[in-house]
XYZ file of C-alpha atoms in Angstrom:
351
model
C 63.136 -42.782 -12.330
C 61.991 -39.153 -12.018
C 63.135 -39.455 -8.704
C 66.263 -39.613 -9.978
C 66.562 -37.525 -12.565
C 64.999 -34.684 -9.532
C 68.183 -36.107 -7.631
C 71.435 -35.328 -10.095
C 71.710 -31.770 -9.106
C 75.264 -31.715 -8.325
C 77.589 -31.042 -11.085
C 79.617 -33.770 -12.818
C 83.056 -34.853 -11.640
C 86.047 -35.518 -13.815
C 86.323 -38.528 -13.013
C 82.917 -39.263 -14.891
C 83.205 -36.407 -17.219
C 86.616 -38.633 -18.062
C 84.346 -41.358 -18.352
C 81.896 -40.699 -20.693
C 84.866 -39.505 -23.165
C 86.157 -43.041 -22.919
C 83.084 -44.311 -23.999
C 82.734 -41.481 -27.021
C 80.073 -39.352 -25.299
C 80.075 -35.438 -26.266
C 78.089 -32.485 -26.446
C 78.767 -32.550 -30.339
C 76.540 -30.429 -32.841
C 75.031 -32.117 -36.211
C 74.516 -28.912 -37.476
C 78.330 -27.178 -36.495
C 79.538 -30.474 -38.843
C 76.626 -29.136 -41.367
C 77.742 -25.594 -41.467
C 81.146 -26.350 -42.764
C 80.880 -28.839 -45.189
C 78.007 -26.197 -46.421
C 80.107 -23.336 -45.757
C 83.557 -25.471 -47.278
C 80.447 -26.147 -50.234
C 80.225 -22.988 -51.273
C 84.150 -22.195 -50.806
C 84.966 -24.190 -53.102
C 82.026 -23.247 -56.142
C 83.204 -19.708 -55.384
C 87.118 -19.902 -55.520
C 87.249 -23.351 -57.879
C 83.815 -23.615 -59.356
C 85.085 -21.718 -63.221
C 88.225 -23.891 -63.083
C 86.273 -27.830 -62.091
C 83.335 -26.262 -65.335
C 86.516 -25.639 -67.536
C 87.852 -28.848 -66.631
C 84.651 -30.618 -67.404
C 84.958 -29.075 -70.630
C 87.882 -30.183 -71.633
C 87.532 -33.724 -70.386
C 84.428 -34.087 -72.308
C 86.108 -32.570 -75.806
C 88.542 -35.123 -75.004
C 86.142 -38.040 -74.924
C 84.685 -36.749 -78.183
C 87.252 -35.523 -80.068
C 88.854 -39.713 -79.222
C 85.842 -41.690 -79.716
C 85.864 -41.441 -83.249
C 88.088 -43.706 -84.807
C 88.261 -46.643 -83.444
C 90.969 -48.128 -80.637
C 92.903 -50.687 -79.452
C 92.374 -52.164 -75.924
C 96.309 -50.529 -75.247
C 94.650 -46.957 -76.262
C 91.940 -47.309 -74.262
C 93.657 -48.129 -71.336
C 95.778 -45.017 -71.475
C 92.685 -43.351 -72.457
C 90.958 -44.302 -69.092
C 93.640 -43.757 -66.819
C 94.466 -39.903 -68.358
C 90.739 -39.468 -68.195
C 90.375 -40.462 -64.579
C 93.607 -38.259 -63.432
C 91.971 -35.584 -64.660
C 88.616 -36.132 -63.423
C 90.627 -37.051 -60.390
C 92.608 -33.762 -60.110
C 89.149 -31.688 -60.993
C 86.770 -32.528 -57.935
C 90.471 -32.108 -55.497
C 88.911 -29.261 -54.638
C 85.564 -31.278 -53.257
C 87.638 -34.194 -51.401
C 88.366 -31.207 -48.818
C 84.304 -31.000 -47.520
C 84.345 -33.878 -45.744
C 87.436 -33.417 -44.005
C 86.439 -29.620 -43.295
C 83.757 -32.143 -41.558
C 85.794 -34.245 -39.918
C 87.537 -31.071 -38.279
C 84.130 -29.914 -36.924
C 84.305 -32.359 -34.426
C 87.531 -32.071 -33.487
C 86.799 -28.695 -32.885
C 83.808 -29.143 -30.215
C 84.998 -31.794 -28.010
C 88.551 -31.861 -28.934
C 91.392 -35.027 -30.242
C 89.735 -38.458 -28.053
C 90.796 -42.140 -29.175
C 89.081 -44.976 -27.738
C 87.594 -48.450 -29.060
C 84.135 -48.422 -25.993
C 82.250 -47.427 -29.263
C 83.634 -49.943 -30.704
C 83.143 -53.183 -28.516
C 79.620 -54.825 -29.054
C 76.437 -53.831 -27.157
C 73.090 -55.893 -27.761
C 71.452 -53.391 -25.858
C 71.649 -50.519 -28.967
C 69.765 -53.727 -31.308
C 67.173 -53.876 -28.557
C 63.391 -53.068 -29.697
C 62.234 -51.982 -26.454
C 65.282 -49.639 -25.795
C 65.108 -48.329 -29.488
C 61.727 -47.443 -29.504
C 62.040 -45.613 -25.924
C 64.512 -43.489 -28.065
C 62.208 -42.878 -30.811
C 59.552 -41.341 -28.259
C 62.051 -39.785 -26.427
C 62.048 -36.488 -25.819
C 65.852 -36.045 -27.335
C 64.626 -37.244 -30.382
C 60.864 -34.953 -30.104
C 63.074 -32.731 -30.148
C 65.651 -33.119 -32.569
C 62.321 -33.634 -35.495
C 60.923 -29.996 -33.954
C 64.336 -28.850 -34.435
C 64.673 -30.256 -37.837
C 60.795 -29.086 -39.061
C 61.958 -25.609 -38.760
C 65.499 -25.971 -40.453
C 63.623 -26.852 -43.063
C 61.518 -24.290 -42.792
C 63.471 -21.930 -42.467
C 65.580 -22.531 -45.482
C 62.822 -22.833 -47.413
C 61.545 -19.624 -46.737
C 65.180 -17.952 -47.713
C 65.523 -19.787 -50.717
C 61.775 -18.888 -51.956
C 62.146 -15.193 -51.552
C 65.512 -14.779 -53.522
C 64.382 -16.588 -56.001
C 60.615 -14.874 -55.513
C 63.091 -11.469 -56.576
C 64.330 -12.774 -59.633
C 60.935 -14.950 -60.685
C 60.599 -11.143 -63.054
C 63.472 -11.912 -64.743
C 63.143 -15.809 -65.164
C 61.926 -14.980 -68.762
C 64.676 -13.762 -70.356
C 66.955 -16.210 -69.614
C 65.249 -17.951 -72.871
C 66.739 -15.064 -75.145
C 70.213 -15.717 -73.837
C 72.817 -17.553 -74.766
C 74.594 -20.830 -73.080
C 77.130 -19.527 -71.376
C 74.772 -15.807 -69.629
C 71.747 -18.043 -69.398
C 74.322 -20.407 -67.398
C 76.519 -16.917 -65.143
C 73.039 -16.076 -64.225
C 71.735 -18.991 -62.673
C 75.008 -19.571 -60.994
C 75.233 -16.239 -59.445
C 71.336 -16.445 -58.375
C 72.205 -19.428 -56.918
C 75.377 -18.703 -55.503
C 73.715 -15.976 -53.323
C 70.772 -18.733 -52.091
C 73.970 -20.257 -50.512
C 75.704 -17.375 -49.543
C 72.263 -16.533 -47.262
C 72.015 -20.368 -46.802
C 74.990 -20.546 -44.868
C 74.423 -17.360 -42.818
C 70.274 -18.958 -41.626
C 73.084 -22.159 -40.702
C 75.664 -20.308 -38.637
C 72.627 -18.699 -36.119
C 71.314 -22.839 -36.524
C 74.674 -23.965 -35.555
C 75.447 -21.380 -32.546
C 72.376 -21.812 -30.825
C 72.127 -25.824 -31.597
C 75.428 -26.199 -30.166
C 74.381 -24.542 -27.196
C 72.014 -27.118 -26.323
C 73.699 -29.707 -27.156
C 75.961 -28.624 -24.655
C 73.382 -27.637 -22.295
C 72.028 -31.503 -22.778
C 74.745 -32.885 -21.980
C 75.631 -31.100 -18.884
C 72.587 -32.111 -17.685
C 72.902 -35.952 -18.421
C 76.373 -36.013 -16.968
C 74.418 -34.414 -13.623
C 74.850 -36.629 -10.511
C 72.791 -36.875 -7.420
C 74.727 -36.473 -3.830
C 74.770 -40.370 -3.573
C 76.841 -41.162 -6.825
C 79.383 -38.958 -5.656
C 80.001 -40.363 -2.537
C 79.236 -43.959 -4.108
C 82.456 -42.393 -5.636
C 85.022 -40.831 -3.838
C 84.491 -44.375 -2.287
C 85.850 -46.169 -4.688
C 88.625 -43.362 -5.645
C 89.797 -42.811 -1.744
C 88.255 -45.236 -0.444
C 85.914 -45.709 2.644
C 85.686 -42.530 5.017
C 85.233 -44.997 7.829
C 88.097 -47.001 6.559
C 90.373 -43.923 5.963
C 89.317 -42.418 9.430
C 90.811 -45.417 11.330
C 93.730 -45.549 9.180
C 94.565 -42.297 10.378
C 93.270 -42.711 13.933
C 95.905 -46.204 14.117
C 98.579 -44.478 12.243
C 98.603 -41.899 14.895
C 98.649 -44.073 17.465
C 101.542 -45.439 15.771
C 102.962 -42.331 15.724
C 102.360 -41.568 19.072
C 103.825 -44.574 20.121
C 107.523 -44.210 18.657
C 106.751 -40.061 20.592
C 106.559 -41.692 23.857
C 109.283 -44.103 22.809
C 111.550 -41.415 22.154
C 110.420 -38.855 25.890
C 113.329 -41.430 28.271
C 115.667 -39.891 25.756
C 115.475 -36.523 26.370
C 117.490 -33.826 28.194
C 114.164 -32.211 29.660
C 110.484 -31.894 29.347
C 109.230 -27.861 29.330
C 105.525 -28.029 30.653
C 102.673 -24.533 31.335
C 102.749 -26.661 33.557
C 99.569 -28.790 33.249
C 98.026 -28.596 29.265
C 101.076 -28.851 27.213
C 104.298 -30.341 27.850
C 107.209 -30.527 25.174
C 110.408 -32.923 25.533
C 113.589 -31.081 24.645
C 116.489 -33.470 23.538
C 120.429 -32.154 22.755
C 123.633 -34.167 21.186
C 126.073 -32.333 20.375
C 127.353 -34.768 17.500
C 123.866 -35.546 15.485
C 123.023 -31.830 15.220
C 123.812 -28.187 15.714
C 120.657 -27.507 18.258
C 118.745 -29.315 20.330
C 115.554 -31.360 18.577
C 111.981 -31.663 20.327
C 111.569 -35.556 20.319
C 107.814 -35.208 21.765
C 104.885 -32.646 22.333
C 101.236 -32.847 23.363
C 98.640 -31.068 25.431
C 95.498 -32.032 27.469
C 96.398 -36.482 28.026
C 99.143 -36.598 25.738
C 101.223 -33.581 27.856
C 100.005 -35.707 31.076
C 101.653 -38.971 29.539
C 104.721 -37.679 28.877
C 105.634 -36.227 32.386
C 104.423 -39.645 33.207
C 106.983 -41.056 31.200
C 109.606 -38.668 31.877
C 109.292 -38.989 35.744
C 109.271 -42.394 35.853
C 112.941 -42.322 33.695
C 114.069 -39.970 35.765
C 113.729 -36.699 33.394
C 113.822 -33.402 34.408
C 110.418 -31.878 34.225
C 109.956 -27.588 34.389
C 107.566 -25.217 33.876
C 108.256 -22.389 31.391
C 104.671 -21.346 30.548
C 106.058 -19.324 27.393
C 108.558 -21.857 25.811
C 106.835 -24.632 26.371
C 104.440 -22.473 24.402
C 106.146 -21.515 21.615
C 107.674 -24.792 21.399
C 104.622 -26.766 21.176
C 103.245 -23.751 17.939
C 105.692 -24.070 16.099
C 108.628 -26.305 15.999
C 107.648 -29.807 14.562
C 108.371 -33.256 16.325
C 111.739 -34.400 15.610
C 112.919 -31.310 14.341
C 115.448 -28.726 15.754
C 114.188 -25.211 17.728
C 114.555 -21.782 16.000
C 117.831 -19.664 16.511
C 115.396 -17.326 18.632
C 114.822 -18.976 20.876
C 118.483 -20.320 21.399
C 118.529 -18.036 24.283
C 115.916 -19.196 26.265
C 116.136 -23.243 25.831
C 120.231 -23.108 27.036
C 118.989 -21.446 29.893
C 116.700 -24.772 30.850
C 119.832 -26.824 29.311
C 122.090 -25.523 32.019
C 119.728 -25.564 34.632
C 119.153 -29.192 33.293
C 122.794 -29.907 33.874
C 123.464 -28.195 36.591
C 121.342 -30.515 38.233
C 122.943 -33.341 37.517
C 126.402 -32.224 38.272
C 124.983 -31.998 41.999
C 123.556 -35.125 42.542
């Protein structure tokens, strides 16, 4: 197992990443979600805290006022409905907190719809695999991270409370409103500083999760080869198919050599067969070309079927390099090809 991990030195392919997304595996940091939810809670308290406090006070006053006399069932139903609606409106801003927590996951990895994580997997309830997860390096890292986070947050709270420790006895002489405002102010200060601590923790944890996720996606060279076989086919079979295709194309090309008007050579290494049909095009086309053994085969077929074979080194090389099979010759070569064809037509007239 350790040897396999050491061999995984290659970056994950796009197919491997797509498979991970389909399985619901992402580089997700829970600390980012915690940051969003705590930050949203602080904002809700800052902008809506007084309004929520006043609303709750109004609801309590209504309750004390209504419960002084006897009520019918219909009146109780109406009161319960009104109070429920009032309470729902009071806590409405707080309902945005879990929504922002869900948004944090979308911001980290984008939107991805997959039902794979919902598929029953009996391996997840295997006690042995569960024990391995408990004693794994990732579990140890999460434990260390949690201990450090709690320790840092505890220290932040302790430092801020210690600053206000001398003012605590004065709360005895304050009225309820003043003492509540003082406690709210101190609590809000502690929460803001806590948010800044969570920002640092979330950034570091997201970087770690990203690094750990990429490390887990790494592939060995053998895995990349197997993936290429699955997606593009076996290289040996592909090479065999390409060889067969080249052979078939060569046979079709050789079948067109007898239809050519002339074969231009350089004289031994290159051969290019040219055909000019006025009814099908405005310029001659290259029906076959080749070098080495193929050029020798083209010359052999041409001589067998009485196609003239002429030596013209510059023209043969230019046609071989610039013109594809089945394509018309470029205008820059019209004059040179026309001279060759004119010579061929004179030979035919003489015969």
